[in-house]
mmCIF file of C-alpha atoms and ligand atoms in Angstrom:
data_model
loop_
_atom_site.group_PDB
_atom_site.id
_atom_site.type_symbol
_atom_site.label_atom_id
_atom_site.label_comp_id
_atom_site.label_asym_id
_atom_site.label_seq_id
_atom_site.Cartn_x
_atom_site.Cartn_y
_atom_site.Cartn_z
ATOM 1 C CA UNK A 1 -7.585 -22.380 -55.657
ATOM 2 C CA UNK A 2 -9.629 -19.342 -54.712
ATOM 3 C CA UNK A 3 -8.514 -18.494 -51.197
ATOM 4 C CA UNK A 4 -8.548 -14.732 -50.878
ATOM 5 C CA UNK A 5 -8.617 -12.868 -47.589
ATOM 6 C CA UNK A 6 -12.176 -12.820 -46.286
ATOM 7 C CA UNK A 7 -13.477 -11.005 -43.240
ATOM 8 C CA UNK A 8 -14.571 -13.474 -40.521
ATOM 9 C CA UNK A 9 -18.113 -12.016 -40.589
ATOM 10 C CA UNK A 10 -18.511 -12.735 -44.288
ATOM 11 C CA UNK A 11 -16.871 -16.163 -44.276
ATOM 12 C CA UNK A 12 -19.434 -18.571 -45.790
ATOM 13 C CA UNK A 13 -18.949 -22.299 -45.310
ATOM 14 C CA UNK A 14 -20.824 -25.332 -46.603
ATOM 15 C CA UNK A 15 -20.383 -28.390 -44.366
ATOM 16 C CA UNK A 16 -21.194 -32.044 -44.961
ATOM 17 C CA UNK A 17 -21.687 -34.643 -42.191
ATOM 18 C CA UNK A 18 -22.077 -38.348 -43.031
ATOM 19 C CA UNK A 19 -20.244 -40.238 -40.269
ATOM 20 C CA UNK A 20 -23.101 -42.469 -39.106
ATOM 21 C CA UNK A 21 -26.834 -42.518 -39.837
ATOM 22 C CA UNK A 22 -27.567 -38.830 -40.408
ATOM 23 C CA UNK A 23 -26.977 -37.189 -43.791
ATOM 24 C CA UNK A 24 -26.582 -33.519 -43.017
ATOM 25 C CA UNK A 25 -25.518 -30.310 -44.739
ATOM 26 C CA UNK A 26 -25.260 -26.833 -43.286
ATOM 27 C CA UNK A 27 -24.340 -23.334 -44.394
ATOM 28 C CA UNK A 28 -22.844 -20.856 -41.945
ATOM 29 C CA UNK A 29 -21.859 -17.232 -42.481
ATOM 30 C CA UNK A 30 -19.641 -15.463 -39.980
ATOM 31 C CA UNK A 31 -19.984 -18.503 -37.690
ATOM 32 C CA UNK A 32 -23.798 -18.148 -37.599
ATOM 33 C CA UNK A 33 -26.023 -20.938 -38.858
ATOM 34 C CA UNK A 34 -28.013 -20.053 -41.989
ATOM 35 C CA UNK A 35 -29.261 -23.611 -42.540
ATOM 36 C CA UNK A 36 -28.829 -27.052 -41.009
ATOM 37 C CA UNK A 37 -30.598 -29.837 -42.905
ATOM 38 C CA UNK A 38 -30.596 -33.292 -41.298
ATOM 39 C CA UNK A 39 -31.948 -36.417 -42.953
ATOM 40 C CA UNK A 40 -32.088 -39.226 -40.387
ATOM 41 C CA UNK A 41 -31.925 -42.774 -41.712
ATOM 42 C CA UNK A 42 -34.903 -44.321 -39.934
ATOM 43 C CA UNK A 43 -34.493 -47.508 -42.013
ATOM 44 C CA UNK A 44 -31.960 -48.845 -39.452
ATOM 45 C CA UNK A 45 -34.722 -49.184 -36.849
ATOM 46 C CA UNK A 46 -35.872 -52.409 -38.552
ATOM 47 C CA UNK A 47 -32.500 -53.985 -37.673
ATOM 48 C CA UNK A 48 -32.096 -52.738 -34.088
ATOM 49 C CA UNK A 49 -28.876 -50.855 -34.903
ATOM 50 C CA UNK A 50 -26.999 -49.098 -37.695
ATOM 51 C CA UNK A 51 -26.110 -51.321 -40.684
ATOM 52 C CA UNK A 52 -22.936 -49.768 -42.152
ATOM 53 C CA UNK A 53 -23.512 -50.819 -45.769
ATOM 54 C CA UNK A 54 -27.091 -49.546 -45.686
ATOM 55 C CA UNK A 55 -25.895 -46.249 -44.162
ATOM 56 C CA UNK A 56 -23.431 -45.690 -47.049
ATOM 57 C CA UNK A 57 -26.097 -46.379 -49.668
ATOM 58 C CA UNK A 58 -28.601 -44.049 -48.028
ATOM 59 C CA UNK A 59 -26.010 -41.254 -47.733
ATOM 60 C CA UNK A 60 -25.307 -41.667 -51.437
ATOM 61 C CA UNK A 61 -29.037 -41.363 -52.201
ATOM 62 C CA UNK A 62 -29.615 -38.335 -49.963
ATOM 63 C CA UNK A 63 -26.492 -36.217 -50.141
ATOM 64 C CA UNK A 64 -27.274 -34.192 -53.277
ATOM 65 C CA UNK A 65 -30.834 -33.388 -52.149
ATOM 66 C CA UNK A 66 -29.747 -32.514 -48.594
ATOM 67 C CA UNK A 67 -26.954 -30.229 -49.823
ATOM 68 C CA UNK A 68 -29.213 -28.467 -52.329
ATOM 69 C CA UNK A 69 -31.767 -28.043 -49.571
ATOM 70 C CA UNK A 70 -29.137 -26.517 -47.243
ATOM 71 C CA UNK A 71 -28.095 -23.987 -49.914
ATOM 72 C CA UNK A 72 -31.703 -23.141 -50.810
ATOM 73 C CA UNK A 73 -32.827 -22.632 -47.212
ATOM 74 C CA UNK A 74 -29.766 -20.488 -46.495
ATOM 75 C CA UNK A 75 -30.549 -18.421 -49.622
ATOM 76 C CA UNK A 76 -26.911 -18.857 -50.609
ATOM 77 C CA UNK A 77 -25.748 -19.637 -54.157
ATOM 78 C CA UNK A 78 -22.883 -22.088 -54.405
ATOM 79 C CA UNK A 79 -20.736 -19.378 -56.026
ATOM 80 C CA UNK A 80 -20.929 -17.445 -52.716
ATOM 81 C CA UNK A 81 -19.244 -20.255 -50.733
ATOM 82 C CA UNK A 82 -15.673 -19.766 -49.532
ATOM 83 C CA UNK A 83 -14.920 -23.364 -48.491
ATOM 84 C CA UNK A 84 -16.422 -26.830 -48.108
ATOM 85 C CA UNK A 85 -15.891 -28.572 -44.743
ATOM 86 C CA UNK A 86 -16.503 -32.281 -44.246
ATOM 87 C CA UNK A 87 -16.369 -34.861 -41.467
ATOM 88 C CA UNK A 88 -13.186 -36.850 -42.003
ATOM 89 C CA UNK A 89 -13.694 -39.172 -39.002
ATOM 90 C CA UNK A 90 -14.220 -40.929 -36.706
ATOM 91 C CA UNK A 91 -17.205 -42.851 -38.007
ATOM 92 C CA UNK A 92 -18.298 -45.630 -40.344
ATOM 93 C CA UNK A 93 -15.716 -45.723 -43.096
ATOM 94 C CA UNK A 94 -18.107 -46.285 -46.000
ATOM 95 C CA UNK A 95 -20.479 -43.595 -44.732
ATOM 96 C CA UNK A 96 -17.603 -41.131 -44.308
ATOM 97 C CA UNK A 97 -16.311 -41.873 -47.811
ATOM 98 C CA UNK A 98 -19.573 -40.702 -49.340
ATOM 99 C CA UNK A 99 -19.363 -37.308 -47.596
ATOM 100 C CA UNK A 100 -15.610 -36.875 -48.054
ATOM 101 C CA UNK A 101 -15.708 -37.604 -51.794
ATOM 102 C CA UNK A 102 -18.799 -35.490 -52.339
ATOM 103 C CA UNK A 103 -17.227 -32.535 -50.485
ATOM 104 C CA UNK A 104 -13.944 -32.895 -52.396
ATOM 105 C CA UNK A 105 -15.766 -32.876 -55.741
ATOM 106 C CA UNK A 106 -17.887 -29.904 -54.678
ATOM 107 C CA UNK A 107 -14.861 -27.862 -53.579
ATOM 108 C CA UNK A 108 -12.874 -28.837 -56.655
ATOM 109 C CA UNK A 109 -15.743 -27.887 -58.971
ATOM 110 C CA UNK A 110 -15.978 -24.448 -57.346
ATOM 111 C CA UNK A 111 -12.200 -24.050 -57.053
ATOM 112 C CA UNK A 112 -12.442 -23.277 -53.326
ATOM 113 C CA UNK A 113 -10.582 -24.833 -50.356
ATOM 114 C CA UNK A 114 -11.729 -27.953 -48.544
ATOM 115 C CA UNK A 115 -11.470 -28.448 -44.779
ATOM 116 C CA UNK A 116 -11.286 -31.796 -42.971
ATOM 117 C CA UNK A 117 -13.078 -31.786 -39.614
ATOM 118 C CA UNK A 118 -12.888 -34.225 -36.710
ATOM 119 C CA UNK A 119 -16.392 -35.247 -35.666
ATOM 120 C CA UNK A 120 -15.617 -35.385 -31.926
ATOM 121 C CA UNK A 121 -13.956 -31.959 -31.877
ATOM 122 C CA UNK A 122 -16.916 -30.590 -33.819
ATOM 123 C CA UNK A 123 -19.360 -31.944 -31.201
ATOM 124 C CA UNK A 124 -17.550 -29.746 -28.643
ATOM 125 C CA UNK A 125 -17.817 -26.667 -30.869
ATOM 126 C CA UNK A 126 -21.602 -27.135 -31.032
ATOM 127 C CA UNK A 127 -21.447 -25.106 -27.799
ATOM 128 C CA UNK A 128 -20.528 -22.088 -29.942
ATOM 129 C CA UNK A 129 -23.710 -22.241 -32.007
ATOM 130 C CA UNK A 130 -25.681 -20.258 -29.432
ATOM 131 C CA UNK A 131 -25.617 -16.791 -27.919
ATOM 132 C CA UNK A 132 -24.186 -17.763 -24.534
ATOM 133 C CA UNK A 133 -20.880 -19.543 -25.061
ATOM 134 C CA UNK A 134 -18.286 -20.950 -22.650
ATOM 135 C CA UNK A 135 -15.014 -19.098 -22.046
ATOM 136 C CA UNK A 136 -11.633 -20.856 -22.469
ATOM 137 C CA UNK A 137 -10.426 -22.975 -20.831
ATOM 138 C CA UNK A 138 -13.488 -25.095 -20.040
ATOM 139 C CA UNK A 139 -14.224 -28.733 -19.411
ATOM 140 C CA UNK A 140 -16.331 -30.590 -21.963
ATOM 141 C CA UNK A 141 -18.024 -33.941 -21.449
ATOM 142 C CA UNK A 142 -18.734 -35.367 -24.889
ATOM 143 C CA UNK A 143 -21.174 -38.253 -24.758
ATOM 144 C CA UNK A 144 -22.262 -39.807 -28.033
ATOM 145 C CA UNK A 145 -23.209 -43.167 -29.492
ATOM 146 C CA UNK A 146 -19.594 -44.090 -30.187
ATOM 147 C CA UNK A 147 -17.526 -42.064 -27.706
ATOM 148 C CA UNK A 148 -17.376 -40.763 -24.145
ATOM 149 C CA UNK A 149 -14.678 -38.204 -23.481
ATOM 150 C CA UNK A 150 -13.727 -35.615 -20.905
ATOM 151 C CA UNK A 151 -11.623 -32.872 -22.448
ATOM 152 C CA UNK A 152 -10.071 -29.589 -21.440
ATOM 153 C CA UNK A 153 -10.864 -27.153 -24.223
ATOM 154 C CA UNK A 154 -8.158 -24.477 -24.341
ATOM 155 C CA UNK A 155 -9.173 -22.864 -27.620
ATOM 156 C CA UNK A 156 -11.448 -23.568 -30.601
ATOM 157 C CA UNK A 157 -8.878 -25.875 -32.137
ATOM 158 C CA UNK A 158 -7.042 -27.033 -29.037
ATOM 159 C CA UNK A 159 -8.463 -29.793 -26.860
ATOM 160 C CA UNK A 160 -6.803 -32.237 -24.500
ATOM 161 C CA UNK A 161 -8.593 -35.480 -23.650
ATOM 162 C CA UNK A 162 -8.227 -36.352 -19.966
ATOM 163 C CA UNK A 163 -10.780 -39.182 -19.615
ATOM 164 C CA UNK A 164 -12.431 -41.701 -21.906
ATOM 165 C CA UNK A 165 -14.484 -44.859 -21.801
ATOM 166 C CA UNK A 166 -12.713 -48.196 -21.509
ATOM 167 C CA UNK A 167 -15.606 -50.122 -23.072
ATOM 168 C CA UNK A 168 -19.075 -48.955 -24.141
ATOM 169 C CA UNK A 169 -19.792 -45.314 -24.889
ATOM 170 C CA UNK A 170 -22.547 -43.617 -22.858
ATOM 171 C CA UNK A 171 -24.934 -43.583 -25.834
ATOM 172 C CA UNK A 172 -24.145 -47.222 -26.519
ATOM 173 C CA UNK A 173 -24.936 -48.017 -22.876
ATOM 174 C CA UNK A 174 -28.295 -46.235 -23.258
ATOM 175 C CA UNK A 175 -29.039 -48.058 -26.536
ATOM 176 C CA UNK A 176 -27.945 -51.508 -25.325
ATOM 177 C CA UNK A 177 -29.833 -51.084 -22.043
ATOM 178 C CA UNK A 178 -32.927 -50.090 -24.032
ATOM 179 C CA UNK A 179 -32.528 -53.167 -26.226
ATOM 180 C CA UNK A 180 -32.391 -55.405 -23.138
ATOM 181 C CA UNK A 181 -35.722 -53.841 -22.092
ATOM 182 C CA UNK A 182 -37.148 -54.598 -25.549
ATOM 183 C CA UNK A 183 -37.194 -50.970 -26.745
ATOM 184 C CA UNK A 184 -36.449 -50.061 -30.385
ATOM 185 C CA UNK A 185 -33.210 -48.454 -31.654
ATOM 186 C CA UNK A 186 -32.013 -45.820 -30.831
ATOM 187 C CA UNK A 187 -33.126 -46.358 -27.241
ATOM 188 C CA UNK A 188 -31.503 -43.309 -25.589
ATOM 189 C CA UNK A 189 -34.311 -40.812 -26.254
ATOM 190 C CA UNK A 190 -36.946 -43.418 -25.253
ATOM 191 C CA UNK A 191 -35.235 -44.236 -21.955
ATOM 192 C CA UNK A 192 -35.081 -40.489 -21.292
ATOM 193 C CA UNK A 193 -38.841 -40.198 -21.939
ATOM 194 C CA UNK A 194 -39.926 -43.295 -19.967
ATOM 195 C CA UNK A 195 -37.608 -42.476 -17.051
ATOM 196 C CA UNK A 196 -39.465 -39.204 -16.463
ATOM 197 C CA UNK A 197 -42.335 -41.159 -14.888
ATOM 198 C CA UNK A 198 -40.229 -43.713 -13.020
ATOM 199 C CA UNK A 199 -38.543 -43.997 -9.633
ATOM 200 C CA UNK A 200 -34.741 -43.685 -9.979
ATOM 201 C CA UNK A 201 -34.268 -45.500 -6.664
ATOM 202 C CA UNK A 202 -36.479 -48.517 -7.501
ATOM 203 C CA UNK A 203 -33.514 -50.669 -8.586
ATOM 204 C CA UNK A 204 -29.901 -50.483 -7.537
ATOM 205 C CA UNK A 205 -27.113 -50.813 -10.119
ATOM 206 C CA UNK A 206 -23.350 -50.818 -9.567
ATOM 207 C CA UNK A 207 -21.327 -47.676 -10.284
ATOM 208 C CA UNK A 208 -18.042 -48.651 -11.933
ATOM 209 C CA UNK A 209 -14.820 -47.617 -10.310
ATOM 210 C CA UNK A 210 -12.166 -46.947 -12.922
ATOM 211 C CA UNK A 211 -8.740 -45.491 -12.256
ATOM 212 C CA UNK A 212 -8.309 -41.771 -12.957
ATOM 213 C CA UNK A 213 -10.966 -40.089 -15.036
ATOM 214 C CA UNK A 214 -11.878 -43.042 -17.273
ATOM 215 C CA UNK A 215 -15.367 -44.499 -17.579
ATOM 216 C CA UNK A 216 -16.787 -48.006 -17.889
ATOM 217 C CA UNK A 217 -20.400 -48.921 -18.619
ATOM 218 C CA UNK A 218 -20.279 -52.622 -19.442
ATOM 219 C CA UNK A 219 -20.831 -53.711 -15.797
ATOM 220 C CA UNK A 220 -23.958 -51.579 -15.552
ATOM 221 C CA UNK A 221 -25.334 -53.037 -18.782
ATOM 222 C CA UNK A 222 -24.625 -56.622 -17.636
ATOM 223 C CA UNK A 223 -26.284 -56.060 -14.286
ATOM 224 C CA UNK A 224 -29.413 -54.764 -16.066
ATOM 225 C CA UNK A 225 -29.354 -57.883 -18.244
ATOM 226 C CA UNK A 226 -29.192 -60.187 -15.188
ATOM 227 C CA UNK A 227 -31.919 -58.233 -13.383
ATOM 228 C CA UNK A 228 -34.219 -58.493 -16.400
ATOM 229 C CA UNK A 229 -33.465 -62.192 -16.958
ATOM 230 C CA UNK A 230 -34.171 -63.029 -13.297
ATOM 231 C CA UNK A 231 -37.307 -60.858 -13.275
ATOM 232 C CA UNK A 232 -38.655 -62.550 -16.392
ATOM 233 C CA UNK A 233 -38.187 -65.992 -14.809
ATOM 234 C CA UNK A 234 -40.508 -64.921 -11.966
ATOM 235 C CA UNK A 235 -42.964 -62.956 -14.074
ATOM 236 C CA UNK A 236 -43.104 -62.848 -17.901
ATOM 237 C CA UNK A 237 -44.476 -59.311 -17.627
ATOM 238 C CA UNK A 238 -41.650 -58.081 -15.389
ATOM 239 C CA UNK A 239 -40.334 -55.575 -17.929
ATOM 240 C CA UNK A 240 -43.716 -54.107 -18.928
ATOM 241 C CA UNK A 241 -44.736 -53.754 -15.266
ATOM 242 C CA UNK A 242 -41.482 -52.060 -14.240
ATOM 243 C CA UNK A 243 -40.471 -50.260 -17.446
ATOM 244 C CA UNK A 244 -40.558 -46.712 -16.072
ATOM 245 C CA UNK A 245 -38.680 -47.639 -12.887
ATOM 246 C CA UNK A 246 -36.111 -49.701 -14.805
ATOM 247 C CA UNK A 247 -35.447 -46.809 -17.194
ATOM 248 C CA UNK A 248 -35.272 -44.255 -14.368
ATOM 249 C CA UNK A 249 -32.892 -46.352 -12.234
ATOM 250 C CA UNK A 250 -30.644 -47.312 -15.161
ATOM 251 C CA UNK A 251 -30.500 -43.728 -16.421
ATOM 252 C CA UNK A 252 -29.818 -42.329 -12.933
ATOM 253 C CA UNK A 253 -26.831 -44.681 -12.498
ATOM 254 C CA UNK A 254 -25.453 -43.752 -15.910
ATOM 255 C CA UNK A 255 -25.771 -40.053 -15.132
ATOM 256 C CA UNK A 256 -24.181 -40.498 -11.674
ATOM 257 C CA UNK A 257 -21.208 -42.254 -13.305
ATOM 258 C CA UNK A 258 -20.767 -39.442 -15.825
ATOM 259 C CA UNK A 259 -21.107 -36.642 -13.279
ATOM 260 C CA UNK A 260 -18.766 -38.245 -10.763
ATOM 261 C CA UNK A 261 -15.818 -38.039 -13.168
ATOM 262 C CA UNK A 262 -16.910 -34.675 -14.503
ATOM 263 C CA UNK A 263 -16.892 -33.240 -10.976
ATOM 264 C CA UNK A 264 -13.500 -34.786 -10.182
ATOM 265 C CA UNK A 265 -12.007 -33.417 -13.423
ATOM 266 C CA UNK A 266 -13.387 -29.923 -12.841
ATOM 267 C CA UNK A 267 -11.959 -29.800 -9.318
ATOM 268 C CA UNK A 268 -8.602 -31.337 -10.302
ATOM 269 C CA UNK A 269 -8.074 -28.824 -13.090
ATOM 270 C CA UNK A 270 -9.518 -25.806 -11.266
ATOM 271 C CA UNK A 271 -12.057 -25.097 -14.010
ATOM 272 C CA UNK A 272 -15.236 -23.075 -13.533
ATOM 273 C CA UNK A 273 -17.063 -23.594 -16.820
ATOM 274 C CA UNK A 274 -18.429 -26.910 -18.019
ATOM 275 C CA UNK A 275 -20.056 -27.868 -21.294
ATOM 276 C CA UNK A 276 -21.845 -30.953 -22.560
ATOM 277 C CA UNK A 277 -21.733 -32.242 -26.118
ATOM 278 C CA UNK A 278 -22.854 -35.222 -28.213
ATOM 279 C CA UNK A 279 -26.162 -37.034 -28.594
ATOM 280 C CA UNK A 280 -26.501 -38.042 -24.938
ATOM 281 C CA UNK A 281 -26.200 -34.400 -23.864
ATOM 282 C CA UNK A 282 -29.816 -34.066 -25.036
ATOM 283 C CA UNK A 283 -30.721 -36.242 -22.008
ATOM 284 C CA UNK A 284 -32.905 -34.248 -19.619
ATOM 285 C CA UNK A 285 -31.701 -35.899 -16.410
ATOM 286 C CA UNK A 286 -28.059 -35.311 -17.345
ATOM 287 C CA UNK A 287 -28.753 -31.660 -18.143
ATOM 288 C CA UNK A 288 -30.801 -31.077 -14.989
ATOM 289 C CA UNK A 289 -28.316 -32.755 -12.663
ATOM 290 C CA UNK A 290 -25.332 -30.985 -14.221
ATOM 291 C CA UNK A 291 -27.148 -27.671 -13.782
ATOM 292 C CA UNK A 292 -27.801 -28.531 -10.103
ATOM 293 C CA UNK A 293 -24.162 -29.522 -9.564
ATOM 294 C CA UNK A 294 -22.883 -26.377 -11.287
ATOM 295 C CA UNK A 295 -25.203 -24.150 -9.244
ATOM 296 C CA UNK A 296 -24.139 -25.785 -5.975
ATOM 297 C CA UNK A 297 -20.423 -25.343 -6.828
ATOM 298 C CA UNK A 298 -20.677 -21.872 -8.363
ATOM 299 C CA UNK A 299 -19.736 -23.208 -11.822
ATOM 300 C CA UNK A 300 -21.352 -22.250 -15.129
ATOM 301 C CA UNK A 301 -22.875 -25.010 -17.261
ATOM 302 C CA UNK A 302 -23.470 -24.875 -21.027
ATOM 303 C CA UNK A 303 -25.561 -27.181 -23.186
ATOM 304 C CA UNK A 304 -25.992 -27.076 -26.957
ATOM 305 C CA UNK A 305 -29.604 -26.847 -28.181
ATOM 306 C CA UNK A 306 -30.898 -30.437 -28.633
ATOM 307 C CA UNK A 307 -30.650 -30.225 -32.467
ATOM 308 C CA UNK A 308 -26.921 -29.480 -32.121
ATOM 309 C CA UNK A 309 -26.360 -32.314 -29.592
ATOM 310 C CA UNK A 310 -27.065 -35.161 -32.020
ATOM 311 C CA UNK A 311 -25.203 -35.441 -35.322
ATOM 312 C CA UNK A 312 -25.552 -32.358 -37.505
ATOM 313 C CA UNK A 313 -23.519 -30.490 -40.112
ATOM 314 C CA UNK A 314 -23.744 -27.088 -38.377
ATOM 315 C CA UNK A 315 -21.134 -28.240 -35.852
ATOM 316 C CA UNK A 316 -18.890 -29.306 -38.767
ATOM 317 C CA UNK A 317 -19.389 -25.887 -40.347
ATOM 318 C CA UNK A 318 -18.458 -23.959 -37.181
ATOM 319 C CA UNK A 319 -15.297 -26.040 -36.827
ATOM 320 C CA UNK A 320 -14.627 -25.419 -40.533
ATOM 321 C CA UNK A 321 -15.058 -21.694 -39.883
ATOM 322 C CA UNK A 322 -12.307 -21.651 -37.240
ATOM 323 C CA UNK A 323 -10.036 -23.939 -39.239
ATOM 324 C CA UNK A 324 -10.391 -21.620 -42.235
ATOM 325 C CA UNK A 325 -9.432 -18.628 -40.100
ATOM 326 C CA UNK A 326 -6.313 -20.440 -38.893
ATOM 327 C CA UNK A 327 -5.415 -21.616 -42.397
ATOM 328 C CA UNK A 328 -5.905 -25.328 -41.810
ATOM 329 C CA UNK A 329 -6.960 -26.739 -45.169
ATOM 330 C CA UNK A 330 -7.092 -30.240 -46.613
ATOM 331 C CA UNK A 331 -6.342 -31.392 -50.135
ATOM 332 C CA UNK A 332 -7.410 -34.195 -52.428
ATOM 333 C CA UNK A 333 -5.253 -36.675 -50.525
ATOM 334 C CA UNK A 334 -7.525 -36.375 -47.437
ATOM 335 C CA UNK A 335 -8.842 -39.805 -46.448
ATOM 336 C CA UNK A 336 -11.518 -40.698 -43.905
ATOM 337 C CA UNK A 337 -10.494 -42.377 -40.658
ATOM 338 C CA UNK A 338 -12.749 -44.722 -38.670
ATOM 339 C CA UNK A 339 -11.363 -44.299 -35.153
ATOM 340 C CA UNK A 340 -10.785 -41.344 -32.879
ATOM 341 C CA UNK A 341 -7.426 -39.657 -33.573
ATOM 342 C CA UNK A 342 -6.722 -38.776 -29.961
ATOM 343 C CA UNK A 343 -7.836 -41.896 -28.102
ATOM 344 C CA UNK A 344 -6.688 -44.957 -30.012
HETATM 345 O O1 KG4 B 1 -23.807 -37.787 -31.211
HETATM 346 P P1 KG4 B 1 -24.764 -38.754 -31.759
HETATM 347 O O2 KG4 B 1 -25.974 -38.216 -32.516
HETATM 348 O O3 KG4 B 1 -24.096 -39.761 -32.726
HETATM 349 C C1 KG4 B 1 -22.798 -40.248 -32.549
HETATM 350 O O4 KG4 B 1 -21.843 -39.508 -32.907
HETATM 351 O O5 KG4 B 1 -22.701 -41.363 -32.015
HETATM 352 O O6 KG4 B 1 -25.261 -39.657 -30.544
HETATM 353 C C2 KG4 B 1 -26.216 -40.645 -30.705
HETATM 354 C C3 KG4 B 1 -26.476 -41.267 -29.344
HETATM 355 C C4 KG4 B 1 -27.369 -42.504 -29.420
HETATM 356 O O7 KG4 B 1 -26.742 -43.507 -28.640
HETATM 357 C C5 KG4 B 1 -28.669 -42.035 -28.796
HETATM 358 O O8 KG4 B 1 -29.383 -43.061 -28.132
HETATM 359 C C6 KG4 B 1 -28.166 -41.010 -27.785
HETATM 360 O O9 KG4 B 1 -27.138 -40.329 -28.499
HETATM 361 N N1 KG4 B 1 -29.208 -40.056 -27.382
HETATM 362 C C7 KG4 B 1 -29.697 -39.985 -26.117
HETATM 363 C C8 KG4 B 1 -30.700 -38.982 -26.122
HETATM 364 N N2 KG4 B 1 -30.775 -38.468 -27.399
HETATM 365 C C9 KG4 B 1 -29.856 -39.140 -28.147
HETATM 366 N N3 KG4 B 1 -29.388 -40.680 -25.017
HETATM 367 C C10 KG4 B 1 -30.051 -40.379 -23.887
HETATM 368 N N4 KG4 B 1 -31.019 -39.449 -23.813
HETATM 369 C C11 KG4 B 1 -31.374 -38.722 -24.900
HETATM 370 N N5 KG4 B 1 -32.330 -37.793 -24.819
HETATM 371 ZN ZN1 ZN B 2 -21.749 -37.711 -33.138
#
């Protein structure tokens, strides 16, 4: 295998992400993004959620085109690549298999190393895809469709999870809440948009009280369901008439729940820098209220650009970059894993 010493600035990585419903490929050089192609599988919208078998088939159809596109837009020939990084998990097993096998074949064909990347750890490193980056150690709240985690990030490749959800993930709570209000999948971005014109105090929802730094969102979701069911009994147009207020109140409670634990964790661990990661970190209310909290406490807050919040291969590439530099390579025996390595 061709694994000569390469200067960090020249290190050129191709990364493949296929853990859920985005087929993505990215090329980075020296830890800077040269291309980040994302093909979102909109076909799942017809079913109100991601259909795993359909996701695998669509990845299979798209992966060659997306990868070629990533190389072309980066103006990089495949012979210039030093390694191929891929998402090994967590995610949908069939979807992951497409990316893992494609990346293995690609690396093998070029006789270059392959690097297995954890999707959740990569979400955190999306904070290093911009000019202003957090300093170690910092606290990261990762909020995605499948996970909600509070972690102390001590170094690029060293994170310690100190809080997690006991039931639904934050993104799942957004999507399920949206579904209850009759909105299409994925509901998170729509709730964000509709909430902007609503009153966050119009409806009151319970804030869960979990021990330690863990989260729970299932009570909030159930109380929205009951509110909507009762409202519809009185008035069949209850949801349409109150949609903005329902979204604003539901979103505000979700954000309060997230920030309450984030604040407690930051104080407990004496940290001064906080980052967000994952799809839900694109949420405007979460970003604005974290910024307010950080300003009032004298902390510094960091947010990835929205394109690096949701699933993308650039975050896999940056993680691959640091794993390459520390000599952490995978081989042909690498297998995808469906569940989070650190939480289950
Ligand atoms: O990180 P991600 O792209 O995929 C997973 O790894 O799960 O996160 C997707 C989740 C979905 O639940 C989606 O509704 C949510 O992120 N999301 C948002 C927003 N943008 C995406 N939730 C709230 N507000 C947003 N602006
Ligand atoms: Zn994700």
